[in-house]
Tab-separated table of C-alpha atoms and ligand atoms in Angstrom:
chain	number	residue	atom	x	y	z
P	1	UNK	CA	0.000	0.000	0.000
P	2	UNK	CA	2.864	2.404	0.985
P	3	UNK	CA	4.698	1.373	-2.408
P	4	UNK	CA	1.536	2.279	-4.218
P	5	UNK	CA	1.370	5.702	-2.139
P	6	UNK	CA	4.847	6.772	-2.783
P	7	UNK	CA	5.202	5.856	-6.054
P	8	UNK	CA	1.886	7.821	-7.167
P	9	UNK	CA	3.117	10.666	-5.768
P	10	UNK	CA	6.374	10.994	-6.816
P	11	UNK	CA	4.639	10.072	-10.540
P	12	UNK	CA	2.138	13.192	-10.004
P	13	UNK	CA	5.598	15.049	-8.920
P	14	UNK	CA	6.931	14.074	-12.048
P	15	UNK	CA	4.339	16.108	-13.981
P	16	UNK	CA	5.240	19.254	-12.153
P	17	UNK	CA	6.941	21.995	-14.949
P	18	UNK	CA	8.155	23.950	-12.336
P	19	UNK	CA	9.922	21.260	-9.889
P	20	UNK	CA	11.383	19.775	-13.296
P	21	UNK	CA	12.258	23.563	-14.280
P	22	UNK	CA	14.121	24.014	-10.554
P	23	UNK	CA	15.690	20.480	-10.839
P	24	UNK	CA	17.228	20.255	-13.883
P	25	UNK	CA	18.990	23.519	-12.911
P	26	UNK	CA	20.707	21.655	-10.077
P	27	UNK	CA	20.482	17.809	-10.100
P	28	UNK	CA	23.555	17.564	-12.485
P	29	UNK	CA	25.558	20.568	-12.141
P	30	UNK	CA	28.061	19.422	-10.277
P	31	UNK	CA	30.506	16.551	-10.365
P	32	UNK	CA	28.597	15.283	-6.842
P	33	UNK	CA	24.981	16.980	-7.422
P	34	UNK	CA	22.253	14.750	-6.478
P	35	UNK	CA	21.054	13.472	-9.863
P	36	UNK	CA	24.094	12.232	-10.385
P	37	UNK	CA	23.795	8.898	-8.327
P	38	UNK	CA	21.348	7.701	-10.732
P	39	UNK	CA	22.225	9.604	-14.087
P	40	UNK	CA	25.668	8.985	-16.083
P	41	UNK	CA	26.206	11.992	-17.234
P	42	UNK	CA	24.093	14.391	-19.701
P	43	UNK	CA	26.038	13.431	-22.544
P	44	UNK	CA	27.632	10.624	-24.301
P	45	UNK	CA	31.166	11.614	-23.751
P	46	UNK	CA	30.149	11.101	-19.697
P	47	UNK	CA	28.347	8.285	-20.192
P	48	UNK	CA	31.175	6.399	-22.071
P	49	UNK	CA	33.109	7.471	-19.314
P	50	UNK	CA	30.994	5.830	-16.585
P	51	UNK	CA	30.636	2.398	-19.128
P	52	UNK	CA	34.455	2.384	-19.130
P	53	UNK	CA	34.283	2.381	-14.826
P	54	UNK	CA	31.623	-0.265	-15.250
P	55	UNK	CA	33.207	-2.571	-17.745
P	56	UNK	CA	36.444	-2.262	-15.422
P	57	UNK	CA	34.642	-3.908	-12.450
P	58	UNK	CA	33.562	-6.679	-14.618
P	59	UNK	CA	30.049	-5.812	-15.317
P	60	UNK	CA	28.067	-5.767	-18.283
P	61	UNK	CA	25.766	-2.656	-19.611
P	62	UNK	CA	23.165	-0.878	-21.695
P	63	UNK	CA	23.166	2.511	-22.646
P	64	UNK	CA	19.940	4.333	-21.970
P	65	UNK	CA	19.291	8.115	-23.476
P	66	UNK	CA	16.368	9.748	-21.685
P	67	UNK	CA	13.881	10.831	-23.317
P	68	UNK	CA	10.299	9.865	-23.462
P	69	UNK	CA	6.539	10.573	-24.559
P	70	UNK	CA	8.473	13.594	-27.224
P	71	UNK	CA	5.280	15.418	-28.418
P	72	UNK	CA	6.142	16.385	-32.347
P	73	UNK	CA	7.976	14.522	-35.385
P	74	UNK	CA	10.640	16.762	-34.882
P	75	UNK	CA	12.051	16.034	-31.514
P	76	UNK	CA	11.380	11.720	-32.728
P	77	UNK	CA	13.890	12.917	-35.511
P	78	UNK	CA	16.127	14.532	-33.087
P	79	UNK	CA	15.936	11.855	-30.664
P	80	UNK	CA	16.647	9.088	-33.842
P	81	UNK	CA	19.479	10.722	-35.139
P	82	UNK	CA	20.644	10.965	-31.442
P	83	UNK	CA	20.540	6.954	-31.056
P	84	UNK	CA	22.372	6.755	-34.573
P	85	UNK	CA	24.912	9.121	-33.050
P	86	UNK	CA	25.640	6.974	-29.858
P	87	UNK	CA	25.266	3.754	-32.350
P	88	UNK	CA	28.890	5.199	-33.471
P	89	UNK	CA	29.993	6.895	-30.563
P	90	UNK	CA	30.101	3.456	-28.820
P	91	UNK	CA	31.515	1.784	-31.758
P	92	UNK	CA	34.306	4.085	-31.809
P	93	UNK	CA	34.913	4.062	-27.827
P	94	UNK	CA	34.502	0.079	-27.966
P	95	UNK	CA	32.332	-0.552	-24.989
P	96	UNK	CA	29.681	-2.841	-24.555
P	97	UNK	CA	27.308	-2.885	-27.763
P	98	UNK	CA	23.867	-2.724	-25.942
P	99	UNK	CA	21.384	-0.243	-26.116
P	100	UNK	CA	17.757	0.357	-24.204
P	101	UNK	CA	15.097	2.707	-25.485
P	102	UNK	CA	11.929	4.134	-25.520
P	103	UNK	CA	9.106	3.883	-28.266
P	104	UNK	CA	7.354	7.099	-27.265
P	105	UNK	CA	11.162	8.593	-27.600
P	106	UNK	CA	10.918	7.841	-30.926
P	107	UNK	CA	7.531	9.398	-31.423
P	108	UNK	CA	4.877	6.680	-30.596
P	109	UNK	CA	2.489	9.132	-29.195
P	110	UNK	CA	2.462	11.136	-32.388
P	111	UNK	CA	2.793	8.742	-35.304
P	112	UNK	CA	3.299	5.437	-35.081
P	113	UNK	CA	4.276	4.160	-37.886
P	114	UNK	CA	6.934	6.589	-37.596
P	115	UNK	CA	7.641	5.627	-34.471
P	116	UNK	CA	8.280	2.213	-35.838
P	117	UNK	CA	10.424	3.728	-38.903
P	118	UNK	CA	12.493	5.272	-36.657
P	119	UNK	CA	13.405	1.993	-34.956
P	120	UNK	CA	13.773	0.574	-37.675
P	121	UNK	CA	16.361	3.008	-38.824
P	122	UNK	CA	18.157	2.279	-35.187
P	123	UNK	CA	18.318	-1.787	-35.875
P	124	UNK	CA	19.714	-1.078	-39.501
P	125	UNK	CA	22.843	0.188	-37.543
P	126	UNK	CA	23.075	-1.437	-35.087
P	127	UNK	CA	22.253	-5.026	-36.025
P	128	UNK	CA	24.956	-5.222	-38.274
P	129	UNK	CA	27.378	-3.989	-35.254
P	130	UNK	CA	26.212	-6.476	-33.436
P	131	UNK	CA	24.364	-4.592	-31.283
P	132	UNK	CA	21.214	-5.934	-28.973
P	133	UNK	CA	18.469	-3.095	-28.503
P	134	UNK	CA	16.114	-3.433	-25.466
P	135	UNK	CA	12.299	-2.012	-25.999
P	136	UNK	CA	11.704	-0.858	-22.513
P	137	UNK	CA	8.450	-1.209	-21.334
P	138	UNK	CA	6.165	1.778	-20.606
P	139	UNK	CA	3.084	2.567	-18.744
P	140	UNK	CA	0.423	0.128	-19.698
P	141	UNK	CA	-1.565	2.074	-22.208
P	142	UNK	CA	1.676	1.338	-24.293
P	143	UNK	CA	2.193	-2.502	-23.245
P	144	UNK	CA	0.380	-4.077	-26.470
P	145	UNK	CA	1.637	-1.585	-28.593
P	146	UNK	CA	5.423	-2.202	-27.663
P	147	UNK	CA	4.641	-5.912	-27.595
P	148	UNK	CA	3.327	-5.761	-31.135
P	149	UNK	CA	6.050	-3.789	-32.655
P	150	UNK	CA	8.865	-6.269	-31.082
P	151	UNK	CA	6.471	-9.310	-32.795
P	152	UNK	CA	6.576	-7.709	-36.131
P	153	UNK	CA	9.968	-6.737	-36.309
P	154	UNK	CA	10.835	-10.174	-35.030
P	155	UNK	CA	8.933	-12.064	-37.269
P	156	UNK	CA	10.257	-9.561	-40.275
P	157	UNK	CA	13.797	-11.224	-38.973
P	158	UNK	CA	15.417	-8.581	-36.429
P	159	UNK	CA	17.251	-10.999	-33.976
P	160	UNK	CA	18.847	-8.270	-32.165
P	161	UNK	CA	16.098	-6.695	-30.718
P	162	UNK	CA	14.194	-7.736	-27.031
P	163	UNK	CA	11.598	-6.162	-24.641
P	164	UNK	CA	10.309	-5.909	-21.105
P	165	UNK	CA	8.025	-7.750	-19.127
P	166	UNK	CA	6.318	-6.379	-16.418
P	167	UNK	CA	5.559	-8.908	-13.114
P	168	UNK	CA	2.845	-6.695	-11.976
P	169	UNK	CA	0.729	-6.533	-14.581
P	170	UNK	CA	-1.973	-9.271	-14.861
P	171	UNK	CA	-1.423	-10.050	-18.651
P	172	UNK	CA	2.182	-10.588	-18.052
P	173	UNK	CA	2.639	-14.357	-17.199
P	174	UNK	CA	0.514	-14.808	-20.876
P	175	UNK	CA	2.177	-12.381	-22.766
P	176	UNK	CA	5.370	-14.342	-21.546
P	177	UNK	CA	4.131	-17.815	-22.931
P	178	UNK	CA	3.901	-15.850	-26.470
P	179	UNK	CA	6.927	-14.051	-26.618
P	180	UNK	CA	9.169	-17.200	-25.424
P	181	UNK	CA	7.354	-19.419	-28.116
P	182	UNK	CA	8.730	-17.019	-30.276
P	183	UNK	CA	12.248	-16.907	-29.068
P	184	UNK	CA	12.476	-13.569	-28.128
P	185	UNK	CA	14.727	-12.507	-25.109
P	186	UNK	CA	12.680	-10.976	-22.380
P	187	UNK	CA	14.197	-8.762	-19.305
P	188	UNK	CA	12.071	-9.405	-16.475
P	189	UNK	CA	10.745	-6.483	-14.104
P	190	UNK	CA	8.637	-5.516	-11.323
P	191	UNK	CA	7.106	-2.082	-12.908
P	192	UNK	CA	7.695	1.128	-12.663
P	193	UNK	CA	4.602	2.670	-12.944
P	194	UNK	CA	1.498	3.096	-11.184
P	195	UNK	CA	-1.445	0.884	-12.410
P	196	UNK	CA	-4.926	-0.062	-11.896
P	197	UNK	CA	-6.111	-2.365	-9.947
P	198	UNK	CA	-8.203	-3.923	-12.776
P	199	UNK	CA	-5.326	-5.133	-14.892
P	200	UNK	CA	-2.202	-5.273	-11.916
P	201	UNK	CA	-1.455	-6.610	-8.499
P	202	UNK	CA	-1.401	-3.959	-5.793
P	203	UNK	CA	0.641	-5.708	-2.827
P	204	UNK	CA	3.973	-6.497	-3.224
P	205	UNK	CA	3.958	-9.860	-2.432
P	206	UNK	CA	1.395	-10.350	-5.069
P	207	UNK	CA	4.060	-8.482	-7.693
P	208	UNK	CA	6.888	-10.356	-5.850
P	209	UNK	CA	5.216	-14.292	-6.232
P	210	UNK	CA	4.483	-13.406	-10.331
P	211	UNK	CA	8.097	-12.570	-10.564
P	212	UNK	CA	9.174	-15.559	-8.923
P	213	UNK	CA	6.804	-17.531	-11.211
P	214	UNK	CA	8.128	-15.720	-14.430
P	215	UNK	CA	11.296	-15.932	-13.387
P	216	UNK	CA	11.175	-19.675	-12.950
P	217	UNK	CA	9.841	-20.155	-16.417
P	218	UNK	CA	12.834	-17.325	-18.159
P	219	UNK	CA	15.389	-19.818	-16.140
P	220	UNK	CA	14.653	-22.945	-17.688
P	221	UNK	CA	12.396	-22.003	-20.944
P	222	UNK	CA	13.917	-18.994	-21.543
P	223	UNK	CA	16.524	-17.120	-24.200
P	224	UNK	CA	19.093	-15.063	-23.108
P	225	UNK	CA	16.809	-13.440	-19.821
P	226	UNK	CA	17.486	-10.676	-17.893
P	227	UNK	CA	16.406	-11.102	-14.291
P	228	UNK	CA	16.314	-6.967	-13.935
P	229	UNK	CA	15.468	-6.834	-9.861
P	230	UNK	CA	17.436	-5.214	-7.000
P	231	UNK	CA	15.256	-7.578	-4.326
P	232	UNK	CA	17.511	-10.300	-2.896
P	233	UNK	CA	15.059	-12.713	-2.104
P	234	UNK	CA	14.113	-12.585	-6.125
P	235	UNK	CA	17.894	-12.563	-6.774
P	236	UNK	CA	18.690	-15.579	-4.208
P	237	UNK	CA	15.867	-17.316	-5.467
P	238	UNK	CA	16.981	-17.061	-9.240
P	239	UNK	CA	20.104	-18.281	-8.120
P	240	UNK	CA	19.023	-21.303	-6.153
P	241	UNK	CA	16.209	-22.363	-9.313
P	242	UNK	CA	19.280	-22.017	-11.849
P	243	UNK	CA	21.064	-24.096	-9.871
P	244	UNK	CA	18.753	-26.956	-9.166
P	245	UNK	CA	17.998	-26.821	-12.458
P	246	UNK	CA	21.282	-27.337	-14.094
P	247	UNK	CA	21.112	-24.032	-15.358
P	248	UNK	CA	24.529	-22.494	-15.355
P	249	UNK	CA	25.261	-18.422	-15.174
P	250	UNK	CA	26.251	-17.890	-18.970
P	251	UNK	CA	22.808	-18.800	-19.813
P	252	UNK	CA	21.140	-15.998	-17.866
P	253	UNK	CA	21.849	-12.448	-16.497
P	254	UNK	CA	20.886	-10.152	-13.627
P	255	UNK	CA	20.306	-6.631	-14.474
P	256	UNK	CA	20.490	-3.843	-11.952
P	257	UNK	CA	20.210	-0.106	-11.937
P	258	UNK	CA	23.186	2.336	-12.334
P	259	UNK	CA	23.737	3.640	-9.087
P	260	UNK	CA	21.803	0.943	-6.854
P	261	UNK	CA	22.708	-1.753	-5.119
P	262	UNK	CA	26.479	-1.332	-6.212
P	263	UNK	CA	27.229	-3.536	-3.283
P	264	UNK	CA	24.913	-6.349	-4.630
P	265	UNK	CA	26.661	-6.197	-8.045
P	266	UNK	CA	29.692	-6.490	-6.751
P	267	UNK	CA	28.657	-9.413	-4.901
P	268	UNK	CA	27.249	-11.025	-7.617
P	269	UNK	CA	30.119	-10.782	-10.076
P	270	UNK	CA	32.534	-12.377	-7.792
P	271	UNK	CA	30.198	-14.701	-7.946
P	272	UNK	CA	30.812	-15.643	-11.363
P	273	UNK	CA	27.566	-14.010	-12.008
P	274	UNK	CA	26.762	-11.932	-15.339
P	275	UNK	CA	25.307	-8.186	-14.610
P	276	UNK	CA	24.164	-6.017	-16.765
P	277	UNK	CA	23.727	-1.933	-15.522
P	278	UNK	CA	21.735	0.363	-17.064
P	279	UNK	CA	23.156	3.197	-17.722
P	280	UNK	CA	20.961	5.799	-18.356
P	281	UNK	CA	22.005	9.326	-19.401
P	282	UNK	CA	21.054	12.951	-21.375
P	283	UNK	CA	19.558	15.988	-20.361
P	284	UNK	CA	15.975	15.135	-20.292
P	285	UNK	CA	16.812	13.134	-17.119
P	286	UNK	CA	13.461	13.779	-14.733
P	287	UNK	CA	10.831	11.421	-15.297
P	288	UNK	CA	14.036	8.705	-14.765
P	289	UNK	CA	14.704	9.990	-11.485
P	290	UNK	CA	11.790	10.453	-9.837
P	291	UNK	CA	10.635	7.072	-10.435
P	292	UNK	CA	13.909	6.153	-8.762
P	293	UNK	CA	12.538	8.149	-5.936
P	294	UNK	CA	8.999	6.922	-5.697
P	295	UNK	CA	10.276	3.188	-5.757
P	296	UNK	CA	12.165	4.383	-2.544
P	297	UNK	CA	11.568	7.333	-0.211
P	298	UNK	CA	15.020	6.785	1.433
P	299	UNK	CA	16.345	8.435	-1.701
P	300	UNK	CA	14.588	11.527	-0.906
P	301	UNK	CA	16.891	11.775	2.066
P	302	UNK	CA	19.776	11.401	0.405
P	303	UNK	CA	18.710	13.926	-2.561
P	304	UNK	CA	18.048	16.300	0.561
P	305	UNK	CA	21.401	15.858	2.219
P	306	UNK	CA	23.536	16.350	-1.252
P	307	UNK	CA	21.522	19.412	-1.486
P	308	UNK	CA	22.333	20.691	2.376
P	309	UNK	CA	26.121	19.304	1.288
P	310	UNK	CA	26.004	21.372	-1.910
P	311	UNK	CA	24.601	24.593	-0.040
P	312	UNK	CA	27.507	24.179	2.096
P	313	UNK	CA	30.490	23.702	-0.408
P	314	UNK	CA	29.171	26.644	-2.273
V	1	FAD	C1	17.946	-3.010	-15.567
V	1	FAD	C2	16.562	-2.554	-15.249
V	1	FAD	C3	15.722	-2.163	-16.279
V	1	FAD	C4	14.419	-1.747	-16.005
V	1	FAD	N1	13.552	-1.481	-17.054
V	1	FAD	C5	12.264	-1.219	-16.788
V	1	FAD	C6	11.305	-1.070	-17.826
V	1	FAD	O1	11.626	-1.163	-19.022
V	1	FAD	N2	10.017	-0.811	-17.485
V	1	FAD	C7	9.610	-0.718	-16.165
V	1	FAD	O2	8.430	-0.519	-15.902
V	1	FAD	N3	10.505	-0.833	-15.159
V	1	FAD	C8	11.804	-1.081	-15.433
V	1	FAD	N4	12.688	-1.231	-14.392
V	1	FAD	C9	12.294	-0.836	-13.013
V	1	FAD	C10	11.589	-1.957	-12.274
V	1	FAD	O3	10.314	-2.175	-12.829
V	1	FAD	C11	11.438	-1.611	-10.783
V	1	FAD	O4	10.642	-0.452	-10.673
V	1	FAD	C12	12.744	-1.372	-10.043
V	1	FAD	O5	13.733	-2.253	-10.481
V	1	FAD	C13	12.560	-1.573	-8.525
V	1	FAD	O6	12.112	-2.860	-8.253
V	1	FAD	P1	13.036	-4.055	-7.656
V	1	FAD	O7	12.822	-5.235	-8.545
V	1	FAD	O8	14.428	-3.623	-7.525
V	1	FAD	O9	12.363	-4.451	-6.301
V	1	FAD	P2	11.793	-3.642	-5.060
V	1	FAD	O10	10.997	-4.620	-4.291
V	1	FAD	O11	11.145	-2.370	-5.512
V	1	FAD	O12	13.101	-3.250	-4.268
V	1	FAD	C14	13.920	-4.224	-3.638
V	1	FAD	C15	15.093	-3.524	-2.985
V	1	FAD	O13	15.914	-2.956	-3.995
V	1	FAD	C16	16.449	-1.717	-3.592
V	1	FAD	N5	15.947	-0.660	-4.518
V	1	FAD	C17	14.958	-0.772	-5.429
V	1	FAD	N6	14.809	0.375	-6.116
V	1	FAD	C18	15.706	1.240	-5.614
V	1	FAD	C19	16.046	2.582	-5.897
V	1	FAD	N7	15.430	3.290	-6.831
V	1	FAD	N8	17.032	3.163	-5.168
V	1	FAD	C20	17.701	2.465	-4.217
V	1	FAD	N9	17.419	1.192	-3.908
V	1	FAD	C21	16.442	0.579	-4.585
V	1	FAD	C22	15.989	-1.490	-2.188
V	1	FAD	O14	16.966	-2.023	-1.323
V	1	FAD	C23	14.713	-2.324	-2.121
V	1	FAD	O15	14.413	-2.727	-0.812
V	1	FAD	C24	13.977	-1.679	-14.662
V	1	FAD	C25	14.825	-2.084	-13.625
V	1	FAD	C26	16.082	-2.532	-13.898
V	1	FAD	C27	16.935	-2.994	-12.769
């Protein structure tokens, strides 16, 4: 019940111009301003910097650009081109080839068979680099949407491309049985977003037992799954299913937030353990964070303590 509190709040936060106005002024500014836990950087040059730390402590990643629900064809274009740009950019740097993004970034909510264009224009790229692209998941008025754009461009052959499952939605243990018939490589979440009762689980240990059932399926049915959770209960129990099953950890991989859990990644790796982090990064960096916030309040005390810290190093 508190989840659902917190979260909805810091989603109706989210909304607020003049917060996002304020924050964006400060939450980056400096090399230890409070945005900076979760975001890379706000541009590619600091986020290839940050992959480079990463990659040196023996994890995996994704690149993430923020940027979602863009209102007109010209900021998809703008936020295309930009994908094309860090398509290279990573080439170039020779980091990990792996790439997350948004279909409203690339203009779902205004056209979208553009939209798909644009995506299209992305795999062209990539695929041929040997990239993988992840389709994260939205809110849920986008879920069949997303879902159908990854089964057409699958079926139409693009191999490199995989999307996001949601454990608290309703539809979600189904929409797995359909999507791992296919082949397709799922990353396994929670959910991020506040949703009705009607069509997802409220309490968290409703959420947390259809992950564990999802995530039992990915282990042994699954192709190339990212178990995406910073719980470790979920985490030990992926471990100890794997393992019973004969399931070894190069068939499978964790994914965990940039900036949380650090600890736990650590951990894991020295386990023998694959992680992936997702690194997101850019300027339009909000919306990102303050879900980070709503999934946990204790982050508002830390936000509030960089900012006394900052006050005082002024
Ligand atoms: C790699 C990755 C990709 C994701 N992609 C998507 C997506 O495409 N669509 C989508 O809807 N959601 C996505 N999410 C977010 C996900 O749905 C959850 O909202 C988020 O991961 C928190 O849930 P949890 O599984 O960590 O478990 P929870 O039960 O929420 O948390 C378990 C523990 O993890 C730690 N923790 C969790 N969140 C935070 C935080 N923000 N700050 C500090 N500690 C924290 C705390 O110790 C907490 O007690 C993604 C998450 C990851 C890790």
């Amino acid at each position: 019940m508190l989840e659902r509190v917190s979260k909805g709040f810091f989603h109706l936060l989210a909304q607020s111009r003049t917060l996002q106005v304020v924050a964006s002024r400060v939450g980056m500014r400096r090399p230890r301003s409070f945005a900076r836990r979760f975001i890379a950087g706000e541009n590619i040059q600091e986020a290839l910097e940050a992959a480079r730390a990463i990659e040196r402590r023996g994890l995996l990643l994704t690149l993430d650009h923020l940027g979602e629900n863009v209102t007109t064809l010209a900021e998809a274009e703008a936020a295309t081109r930009e994908y094309l740009a860090i398509v290279r950019a990573i080439v170039d740097a020779g980091t990990s080839r792996n790439v997350s993004l948004k279909l409203t970034q690339l203009g779902l909510d205004v056209d979208k068979a553009i939209a798909v264009d644009n995506l299209r224009r992305i795999l062209e790229h990539a695929e041929p680099a040997d990239f993988f692209v992840r389709l994260d998941m939205e809110g849920s008025h986008y879920t069949d949407v997303t879902l159908e754009v990854f089964e057409t461009l699958w079926q139409q052959g693009n191999r490199g491309l995989g999307v996001v499952l949601q454990a608290t939605l309703r539809r979600s243990e189904q929409d797995l049985q359909r999507i791992n018939a296919l082949g397709g490589r799922i990353r396994l979440v929670k959910g991020a977003y506040t949703e009705p009762r009607a069509i997802a689980y409220q309490r968290k240990a409703e959420v947390d037992a259809a992950f564990a059932r999802m995530m039992k399926v990915l282990i042994t049915d699954g192709h190339q799954p990212a178990i995406a959770t910073h719980d470790e209960n979920m985490i030990e129990l992926t471990r100890r299913w794997a393992a019973e099953h004969g399931v070894g950890p190069e068939r499978f991989e964790f994914q965990m937030l940039y900036g949380v859990r650090r600890d736990l990644q650590a951990s894991l790796v020295s386990a023998a353990y694959r992680v992936r982090v997702y690194v997101p990064f850019g300027r339009q960096w909000f919306p990102y964070f303050m879900r980070r916030l709503g999934e946990r309040p204790a982050n508002v005390a830390f936000v509030v303590r960089s900012l006394i810290g900052e006050d005082r190093r002024r």
